[in-house]
Coordinates of C-alpha atoms and ligand atoms in Angstrom, one line a residue:
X401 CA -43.1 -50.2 51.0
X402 CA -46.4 -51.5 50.1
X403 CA -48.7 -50.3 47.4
X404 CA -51.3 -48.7 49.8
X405 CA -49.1 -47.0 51.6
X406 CA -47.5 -45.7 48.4
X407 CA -48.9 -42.5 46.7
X408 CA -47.9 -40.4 43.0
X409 CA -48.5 -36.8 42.7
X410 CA -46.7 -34.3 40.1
X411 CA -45.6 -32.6 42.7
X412 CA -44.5 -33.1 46.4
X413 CA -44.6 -29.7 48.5
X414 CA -43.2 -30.0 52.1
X415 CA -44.1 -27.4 54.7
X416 CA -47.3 -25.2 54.5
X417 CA -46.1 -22.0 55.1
X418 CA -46.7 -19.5 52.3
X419 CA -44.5 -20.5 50.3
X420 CA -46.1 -23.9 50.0
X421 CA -49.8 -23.1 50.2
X422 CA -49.5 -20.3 47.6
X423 CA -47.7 -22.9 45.2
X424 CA -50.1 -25.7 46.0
X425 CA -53.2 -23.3 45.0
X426 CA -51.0 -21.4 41.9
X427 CA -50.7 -25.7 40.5
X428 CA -54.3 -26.5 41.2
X429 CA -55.5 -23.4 39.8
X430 CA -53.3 -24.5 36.2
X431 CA -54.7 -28.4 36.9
X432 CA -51.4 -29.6 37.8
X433 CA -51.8 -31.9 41.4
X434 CA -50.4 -31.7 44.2
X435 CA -50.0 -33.1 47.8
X436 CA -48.6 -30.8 50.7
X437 CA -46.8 -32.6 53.8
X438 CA -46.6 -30.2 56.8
X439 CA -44.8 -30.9 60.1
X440 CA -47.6 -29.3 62.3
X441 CA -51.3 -29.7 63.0
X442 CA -53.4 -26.9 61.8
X443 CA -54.2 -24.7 64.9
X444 CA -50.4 -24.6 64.9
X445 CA -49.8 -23.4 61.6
X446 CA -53.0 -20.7 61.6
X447 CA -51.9 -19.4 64.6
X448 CA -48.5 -18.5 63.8
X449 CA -48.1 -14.8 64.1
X450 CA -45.5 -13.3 62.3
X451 CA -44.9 -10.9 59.2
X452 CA -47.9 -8.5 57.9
X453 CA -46.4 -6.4 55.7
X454 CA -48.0 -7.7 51.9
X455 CA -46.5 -5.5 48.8
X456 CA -48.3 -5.0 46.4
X457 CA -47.8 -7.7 44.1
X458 CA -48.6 -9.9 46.5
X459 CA -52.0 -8.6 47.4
X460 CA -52.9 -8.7 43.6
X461 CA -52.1 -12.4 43.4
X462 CA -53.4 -13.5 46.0
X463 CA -56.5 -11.8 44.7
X464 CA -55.7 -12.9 41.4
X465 CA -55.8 -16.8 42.9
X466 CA -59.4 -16.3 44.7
X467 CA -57.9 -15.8 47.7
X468 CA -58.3 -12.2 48.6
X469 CA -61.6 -11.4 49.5
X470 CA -61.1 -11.1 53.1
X471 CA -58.1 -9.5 52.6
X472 CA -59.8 -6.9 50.8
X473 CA -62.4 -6.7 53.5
X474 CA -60.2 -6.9 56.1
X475 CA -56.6 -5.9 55.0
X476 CA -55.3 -1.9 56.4
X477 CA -54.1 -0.7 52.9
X478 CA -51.1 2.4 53.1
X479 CA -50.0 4.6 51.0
X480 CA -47.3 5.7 52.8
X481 CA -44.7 5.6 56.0
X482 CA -43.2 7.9 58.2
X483 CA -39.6 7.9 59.3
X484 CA -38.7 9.4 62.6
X485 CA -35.5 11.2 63.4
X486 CA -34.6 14.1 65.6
X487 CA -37.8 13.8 67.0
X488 CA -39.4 14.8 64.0
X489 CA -41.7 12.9 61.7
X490 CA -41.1 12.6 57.7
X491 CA -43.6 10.9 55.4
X492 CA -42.4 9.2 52.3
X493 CA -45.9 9.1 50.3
X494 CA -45.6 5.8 48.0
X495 CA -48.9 6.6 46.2
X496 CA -47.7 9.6 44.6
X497 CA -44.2 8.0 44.5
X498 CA -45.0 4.9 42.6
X499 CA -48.0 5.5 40.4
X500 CA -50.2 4.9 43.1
X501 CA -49.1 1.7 44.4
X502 CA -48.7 0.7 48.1
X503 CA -48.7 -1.9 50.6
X504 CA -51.6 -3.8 52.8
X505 CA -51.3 -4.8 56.3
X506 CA -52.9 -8.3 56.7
X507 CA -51.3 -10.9 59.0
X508 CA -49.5 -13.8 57.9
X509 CA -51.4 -16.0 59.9
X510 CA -54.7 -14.6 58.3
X511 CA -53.3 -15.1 54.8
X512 CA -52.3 -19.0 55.7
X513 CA -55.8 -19.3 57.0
X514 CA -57.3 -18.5 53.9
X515 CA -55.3 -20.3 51.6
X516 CA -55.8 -23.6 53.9
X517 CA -59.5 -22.8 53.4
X518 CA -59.3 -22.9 49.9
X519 CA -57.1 -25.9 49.6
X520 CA -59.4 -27.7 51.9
X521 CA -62.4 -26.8 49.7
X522 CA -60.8 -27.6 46.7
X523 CA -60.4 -31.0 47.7
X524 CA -56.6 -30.6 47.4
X525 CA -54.6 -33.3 49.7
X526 CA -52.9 -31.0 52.5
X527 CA -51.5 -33.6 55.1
X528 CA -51.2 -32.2 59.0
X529 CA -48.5 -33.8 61.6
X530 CA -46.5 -35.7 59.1
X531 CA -43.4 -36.7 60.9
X532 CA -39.7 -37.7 59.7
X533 CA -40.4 -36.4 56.0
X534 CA -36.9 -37.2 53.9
X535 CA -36.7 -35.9 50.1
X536 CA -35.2 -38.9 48.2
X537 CA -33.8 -39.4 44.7
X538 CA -33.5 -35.6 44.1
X539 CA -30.5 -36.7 41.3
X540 CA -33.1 -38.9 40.0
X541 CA -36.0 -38.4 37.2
X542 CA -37.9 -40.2 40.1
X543 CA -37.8 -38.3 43.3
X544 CA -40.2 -39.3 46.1
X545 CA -40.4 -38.2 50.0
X546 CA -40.7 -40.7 52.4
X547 CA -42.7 -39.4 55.4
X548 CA -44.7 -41.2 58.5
X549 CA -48.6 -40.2 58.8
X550 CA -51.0 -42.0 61.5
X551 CA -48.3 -43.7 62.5
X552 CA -47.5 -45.5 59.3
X553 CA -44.6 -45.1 57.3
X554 CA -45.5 -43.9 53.6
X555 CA -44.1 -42.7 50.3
X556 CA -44.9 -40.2 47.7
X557 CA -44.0 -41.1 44.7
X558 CA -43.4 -37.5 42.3
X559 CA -42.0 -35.7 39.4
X560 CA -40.4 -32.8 41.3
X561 CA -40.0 -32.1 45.2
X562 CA -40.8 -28.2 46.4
X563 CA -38.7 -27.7 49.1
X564 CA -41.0 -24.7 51.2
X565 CA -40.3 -26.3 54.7
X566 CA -38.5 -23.0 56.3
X567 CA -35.1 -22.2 57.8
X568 CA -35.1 -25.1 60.2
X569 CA -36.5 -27.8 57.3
X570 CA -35.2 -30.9 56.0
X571 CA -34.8 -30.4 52.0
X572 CA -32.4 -28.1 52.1
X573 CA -29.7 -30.1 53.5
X574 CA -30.8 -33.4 51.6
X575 CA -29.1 -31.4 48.5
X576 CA -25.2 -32.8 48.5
X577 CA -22.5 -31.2 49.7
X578 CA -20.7 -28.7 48.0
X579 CA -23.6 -28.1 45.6
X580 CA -25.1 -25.0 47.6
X581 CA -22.9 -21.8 48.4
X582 CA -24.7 -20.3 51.4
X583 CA -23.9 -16.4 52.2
X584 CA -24.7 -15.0 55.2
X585 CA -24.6 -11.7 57.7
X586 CA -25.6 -12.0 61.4
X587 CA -26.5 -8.2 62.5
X588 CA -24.9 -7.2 66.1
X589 CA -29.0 -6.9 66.9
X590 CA -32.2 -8.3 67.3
X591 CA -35.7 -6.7 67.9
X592 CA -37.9 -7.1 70.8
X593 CA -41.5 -7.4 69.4
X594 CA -44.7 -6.7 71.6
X595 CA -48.5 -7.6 70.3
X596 CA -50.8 -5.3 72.2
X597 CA -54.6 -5.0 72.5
X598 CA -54.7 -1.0 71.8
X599 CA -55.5 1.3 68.6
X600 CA -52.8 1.8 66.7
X601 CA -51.3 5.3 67.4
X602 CA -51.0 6.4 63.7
X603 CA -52.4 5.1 60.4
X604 CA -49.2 4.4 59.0
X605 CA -45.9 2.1 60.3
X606 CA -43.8 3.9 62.0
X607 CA -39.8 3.6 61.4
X608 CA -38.0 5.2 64.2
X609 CA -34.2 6.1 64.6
X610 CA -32.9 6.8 68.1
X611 CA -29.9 7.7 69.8
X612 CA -31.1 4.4 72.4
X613 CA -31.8 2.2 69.5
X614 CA -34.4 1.6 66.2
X615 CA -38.2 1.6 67.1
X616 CA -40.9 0.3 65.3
X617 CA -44.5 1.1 65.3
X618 CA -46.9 -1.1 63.3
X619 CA -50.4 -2.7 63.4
X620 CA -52.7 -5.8 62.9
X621 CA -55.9 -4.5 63.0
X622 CA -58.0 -1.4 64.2
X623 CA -57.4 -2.8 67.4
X624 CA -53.9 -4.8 67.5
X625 CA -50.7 -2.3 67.7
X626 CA -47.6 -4.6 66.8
X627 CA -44.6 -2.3 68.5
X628 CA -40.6 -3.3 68.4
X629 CA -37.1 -2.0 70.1
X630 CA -33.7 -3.0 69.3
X631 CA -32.3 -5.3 71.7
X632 CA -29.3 -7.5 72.0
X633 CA -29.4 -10.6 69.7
X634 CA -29.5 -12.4 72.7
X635 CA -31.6 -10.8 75.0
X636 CA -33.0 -12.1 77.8
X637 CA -37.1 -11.2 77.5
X638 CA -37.7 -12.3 81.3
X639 CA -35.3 -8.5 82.0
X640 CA -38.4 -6.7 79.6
X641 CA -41.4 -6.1 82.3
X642 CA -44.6 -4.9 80.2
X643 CA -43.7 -1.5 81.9
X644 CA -40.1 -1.3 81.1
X645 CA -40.7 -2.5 77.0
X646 CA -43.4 0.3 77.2
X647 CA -41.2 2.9 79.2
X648 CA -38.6 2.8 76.3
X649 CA -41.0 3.2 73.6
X650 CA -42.4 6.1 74.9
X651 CA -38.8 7.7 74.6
X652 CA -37.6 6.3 71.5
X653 CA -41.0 7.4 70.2
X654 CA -41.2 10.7 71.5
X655 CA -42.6 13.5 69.3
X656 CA -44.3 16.7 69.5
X657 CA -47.8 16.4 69.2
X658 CA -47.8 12.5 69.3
X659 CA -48.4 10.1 72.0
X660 CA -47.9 6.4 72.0
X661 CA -51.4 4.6 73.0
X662 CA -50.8 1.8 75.7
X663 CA -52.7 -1.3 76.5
X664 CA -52.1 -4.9 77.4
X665 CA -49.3 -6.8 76.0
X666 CA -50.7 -10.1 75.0
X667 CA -47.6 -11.8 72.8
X668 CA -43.7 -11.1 73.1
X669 CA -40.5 -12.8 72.1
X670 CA -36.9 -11.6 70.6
X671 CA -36.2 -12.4 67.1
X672 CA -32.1 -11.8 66.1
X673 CA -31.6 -10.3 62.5
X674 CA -29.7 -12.3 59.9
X675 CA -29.5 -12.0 55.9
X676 CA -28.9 -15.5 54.8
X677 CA -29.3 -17.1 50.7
X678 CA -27.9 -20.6 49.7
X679 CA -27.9 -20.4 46.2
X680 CA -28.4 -22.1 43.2
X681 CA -31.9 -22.5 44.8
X682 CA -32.5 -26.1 42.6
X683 CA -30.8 -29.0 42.2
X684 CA -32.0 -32.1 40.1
X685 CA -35.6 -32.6 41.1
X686 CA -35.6 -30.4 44.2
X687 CA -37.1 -26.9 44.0
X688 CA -36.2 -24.9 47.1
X689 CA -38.3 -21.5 47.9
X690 CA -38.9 -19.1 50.5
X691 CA -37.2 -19.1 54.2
X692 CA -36.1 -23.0 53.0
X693 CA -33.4 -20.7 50.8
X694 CA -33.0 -17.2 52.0
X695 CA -34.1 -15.1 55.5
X696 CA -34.2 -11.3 55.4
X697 CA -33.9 -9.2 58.7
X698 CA -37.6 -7.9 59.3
X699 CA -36.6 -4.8 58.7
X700 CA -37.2 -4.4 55.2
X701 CA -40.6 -6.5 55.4
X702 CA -39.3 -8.8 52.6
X703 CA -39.7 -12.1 54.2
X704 CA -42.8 -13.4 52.9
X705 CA -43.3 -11.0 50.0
X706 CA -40.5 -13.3 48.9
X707 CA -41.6 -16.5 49.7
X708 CA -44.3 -15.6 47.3
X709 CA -42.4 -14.3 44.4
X710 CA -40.2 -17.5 44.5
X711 CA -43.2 -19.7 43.9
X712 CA -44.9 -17.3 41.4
X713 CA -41.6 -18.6 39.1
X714 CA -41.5 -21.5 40.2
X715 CA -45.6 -22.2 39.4
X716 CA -44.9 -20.7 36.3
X717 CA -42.3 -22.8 35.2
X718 CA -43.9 -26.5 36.4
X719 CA -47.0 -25.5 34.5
X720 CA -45.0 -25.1 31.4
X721 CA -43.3 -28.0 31.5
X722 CA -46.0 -30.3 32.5
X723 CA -48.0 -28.7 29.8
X724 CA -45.3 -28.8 27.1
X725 CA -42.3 -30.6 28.1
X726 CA -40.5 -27.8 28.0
X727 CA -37.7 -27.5 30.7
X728 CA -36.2 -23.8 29.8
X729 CA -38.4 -21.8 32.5
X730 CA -37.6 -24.9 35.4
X731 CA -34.1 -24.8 34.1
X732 CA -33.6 -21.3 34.9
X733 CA -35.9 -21.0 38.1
X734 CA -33.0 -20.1 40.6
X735 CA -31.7 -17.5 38.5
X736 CA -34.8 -15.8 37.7
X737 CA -35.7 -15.6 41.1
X738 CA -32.2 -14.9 42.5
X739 CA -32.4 -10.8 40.8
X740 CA -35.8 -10.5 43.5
X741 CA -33.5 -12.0 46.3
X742 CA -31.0 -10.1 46.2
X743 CA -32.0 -6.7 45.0
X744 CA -34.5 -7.3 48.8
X745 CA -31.5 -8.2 50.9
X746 CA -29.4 -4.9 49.5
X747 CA -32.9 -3.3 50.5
X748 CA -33.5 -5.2 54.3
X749 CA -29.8 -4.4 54.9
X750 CA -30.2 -0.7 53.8
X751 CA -33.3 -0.7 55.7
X752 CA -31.5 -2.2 58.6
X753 CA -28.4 -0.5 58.9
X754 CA -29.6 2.9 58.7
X755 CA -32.0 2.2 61.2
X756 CA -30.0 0.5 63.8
X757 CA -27.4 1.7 66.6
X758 CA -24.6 0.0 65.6
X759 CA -23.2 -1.1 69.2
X760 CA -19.1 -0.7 68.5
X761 CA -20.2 3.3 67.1
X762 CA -18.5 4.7 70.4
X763 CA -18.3 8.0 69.1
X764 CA -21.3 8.6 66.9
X765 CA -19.7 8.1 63.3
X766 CA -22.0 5.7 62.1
X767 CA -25.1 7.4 63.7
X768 CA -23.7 11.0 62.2
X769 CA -23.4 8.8 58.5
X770 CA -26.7 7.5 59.3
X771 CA -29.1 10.6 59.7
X772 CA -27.4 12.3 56.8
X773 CA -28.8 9.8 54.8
X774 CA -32.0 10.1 56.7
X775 CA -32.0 13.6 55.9
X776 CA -31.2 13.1 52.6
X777 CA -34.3 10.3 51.8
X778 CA -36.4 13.1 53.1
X779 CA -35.5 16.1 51.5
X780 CA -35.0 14.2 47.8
X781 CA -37.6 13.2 45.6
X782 CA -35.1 10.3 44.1
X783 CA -33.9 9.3 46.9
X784 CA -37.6 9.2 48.5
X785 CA -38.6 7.3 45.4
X786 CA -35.8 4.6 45.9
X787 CA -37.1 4.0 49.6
X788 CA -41.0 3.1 48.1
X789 CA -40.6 1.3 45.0
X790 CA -38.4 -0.8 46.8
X791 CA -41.1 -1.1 50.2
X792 CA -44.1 -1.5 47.8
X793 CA -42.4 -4.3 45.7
X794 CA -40.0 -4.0 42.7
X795 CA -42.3 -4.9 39.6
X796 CA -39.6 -6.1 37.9
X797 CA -36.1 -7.1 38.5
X798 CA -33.1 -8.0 36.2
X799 CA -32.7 -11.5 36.2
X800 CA -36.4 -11.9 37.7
Ligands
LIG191 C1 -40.6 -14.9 64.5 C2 -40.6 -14.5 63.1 C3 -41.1 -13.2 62.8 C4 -41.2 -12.7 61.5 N1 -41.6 -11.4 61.3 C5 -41.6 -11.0 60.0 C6 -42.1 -9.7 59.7 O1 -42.5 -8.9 60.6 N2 -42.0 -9.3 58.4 C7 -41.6 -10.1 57.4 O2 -41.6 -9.7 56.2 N3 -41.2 -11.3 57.6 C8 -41.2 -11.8 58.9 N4 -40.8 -13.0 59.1 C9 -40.4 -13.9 58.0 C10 -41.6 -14.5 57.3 O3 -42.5 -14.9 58.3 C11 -41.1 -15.6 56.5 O4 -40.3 -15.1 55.5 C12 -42.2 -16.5 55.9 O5 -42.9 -17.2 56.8 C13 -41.6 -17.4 54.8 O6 -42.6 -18.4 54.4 P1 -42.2 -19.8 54.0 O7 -43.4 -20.5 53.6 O8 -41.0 -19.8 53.1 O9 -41.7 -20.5 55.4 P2 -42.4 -20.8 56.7 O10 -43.5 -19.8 57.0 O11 -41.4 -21.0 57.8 O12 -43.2 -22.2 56.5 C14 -42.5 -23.4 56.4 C15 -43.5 -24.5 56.8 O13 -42.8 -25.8 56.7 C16 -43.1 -26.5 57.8 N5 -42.0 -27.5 58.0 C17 -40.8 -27.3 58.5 N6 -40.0 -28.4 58.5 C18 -40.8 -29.4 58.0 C19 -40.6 -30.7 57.8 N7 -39.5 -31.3 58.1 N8 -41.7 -31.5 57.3 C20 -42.8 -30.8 56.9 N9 -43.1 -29.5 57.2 C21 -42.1 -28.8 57.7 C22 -43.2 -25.6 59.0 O14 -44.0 -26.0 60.1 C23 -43.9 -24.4 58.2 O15 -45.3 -24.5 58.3 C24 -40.7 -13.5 60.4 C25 -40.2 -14.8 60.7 C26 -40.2 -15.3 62.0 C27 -39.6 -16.7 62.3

């Protein structure tokens, strides 16, 4: 490789998702540099619609990082949510719940856009349509990724490789075999998820059980209703007509007193549900984080609530060592942020299963189990309080 086409950072961050933009700015923030490889161009990436659920932990560091003023502008905060069962409407108030805490809604498209922003303004290398990016000497004290950009092939040379490339990306399988145990749960479901141009029909989500299925009724904006249905994990969207996707809302919906506000559908798609974490989340020189690492069914609204705590640690503990030497916070950056991961997959599965219609409950067992607990979250300040510090964002975890 020849020396122009070679470049050093501390540290090499693939995939700007979240998790890797909220890294990159957490490191240039603490004066530690970095450069950010992304598969995708940039219209790509801003445009990707996906979760809006940000806990509150969240919101306060991405304020924290300089990052939040249009979020604060912008962002639909709640202080509660109503579960819907029987055809009746319960309201589990977080506020009062959890010492006035709560969530905001605030795309995850918008929250990418800003931090690109302030990347870009910071000067901060953020590279767009890199192709064939390979993590290399991760057993090494010398790691680099070899990537192409412009059509030339190029290397950057680091002292540690963030793996925040997603699912689907390419560090976690350049760890070795047998190194990772991965764990996962496919759910029998998936959800069917409209974006339509109408008010929202309530301030607050929505969380609907149904003898037809879960329902969902959420928002992007004053004037963007997000709405989703249980559907087969395979299910075929061309069989979903605008008017049959809004025909079974109104009756999973249906309440006295409430109506469901229609308008044009303007984004669908079917995403199945899985729970899925390959831990430890290191090894050597390779830091994995977010969706690279672990996937939550939406249910619980973990996914990139997540992705941001893993890179909080991780931040944390690349500062320290850069600053100091001192390896004991890197060391123990899987573990710490392992408590998080799974203490919010025991919450998107509870979330999940007491939600869904399980499809082999032929004679109701599972739905009788589930609305007893329903009842039960309603009519018990405890259990009540379980549901929202868990929704809002555990502050702190054992082991995180
Ligand atoms: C369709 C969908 C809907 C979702 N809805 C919700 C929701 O409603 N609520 C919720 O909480 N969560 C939701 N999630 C999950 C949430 O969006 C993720 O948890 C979050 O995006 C995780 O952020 P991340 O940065 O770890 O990964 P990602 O956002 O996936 O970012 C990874 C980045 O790496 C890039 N990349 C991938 N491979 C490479 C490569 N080889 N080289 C360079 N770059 C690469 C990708 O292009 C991407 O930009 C949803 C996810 C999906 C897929």
């Amino acid at each position: 490789m020849s020396a122009e086409n070679t470049t050093r950072t501390q540290v090499g961050i693939v995939g700007a998702g979240p998790a890797g933009l909220v890294l990159g700015q957490l490191l240039h923030l603490q004066g530690v540099e970095s450069v950010i490889l992304e598969a995708r161009d940039r219209d790509y990436v801003e445009g990707r619609v996906r979760a809006g659920v940000l806990e509150q932990g969240t919101v306060d560091l991405l304020v924290e990082m300089g990052v939040g003023e249009r979020l604060q502008r912008e962002g639909l905060v709640h202080h509660g949510v109503e579960l819907r069962f029987g055809g009746r409407g319960h309201r589990i108030p977080f506020d009062e719940l959890t010492d006035g805490r709560g969530i905001t809604i605030y795309g995850q498209q918008e929250v990418v856009k800003d931090l690109i922003a302030a990347r870009l303004e910071a000067g901060a290398p953020l590279l767009f349509e890199v192709e064939d990016v390979m993590p290399e000497g991760i057993d090494s004290d010398q790691p680099s990724l070899r990537y192409r950009h412009d059509g030339q092939e190029r290397e950057l040379r680091c002292d540690v490789i963030a793996g925040c490339d997603g699912f689907h990306g390419v560090c976690r399988p350049a760890v070795p075999d047998g190194v990772l145990t991965a764990r996962e749960h496919i759910y029998p479901f998936g959800w069917l998820g409209i974006l339509a141009e109408v008010e929202p029909s309530s301030d607050e989500l929505i969380y609907c059980h149904h003898d037809r299925g879960f329902a969902l009724h959420s928002m992007r904006s004053p004037q963007l209703t997000r709405l989703y249905l249980q559907c087969e994990p395979d299910e075929d969207i061309a069989n979903w007509p605008d008017e049959r996707i809004w025909e079974e809302l109104q009756i999973r919906f249906e309440c006295e007193g409430w109506s469901l506000k229609e308008g044009p559908i303007v984004e669908k798609g079917v995403t199945p549900m899985r729970s899925f974490v390959a831990e430890p989340m290191q090894h050597g020189r390779l830091l994995l984080a977010g969706d690279a690492v672990h996937i939550v069914p939406a249910t619980g609204a973990k996914g990139l609530n997540l992705a941001v705590a893993d890179v909080r640690v991780m931040a944390e503990a690349l500062v320290k060592w850069f600053s100091t030497g001192d390896e004991t916070l890197l060391q123990s950056y899987s573990e710490t942020c392992l408590g998080r991961v799974w203490a919010a997959q025991h919450f998107a599965w509870w979330m999940t299963t007491m939600f869904h219609r399980h499809p082999s409950d032929e004679d109701g067992f599972m739905a009788r189990l589930q609305r007893a607990q329903l009842d039960y979250v309603c009519s018990s300040r405890a259990a009540a309080t379980t549901l929202a510090e868990n929704y809002v964002g555990l502050k702190k975890v054992s082991g995180g």
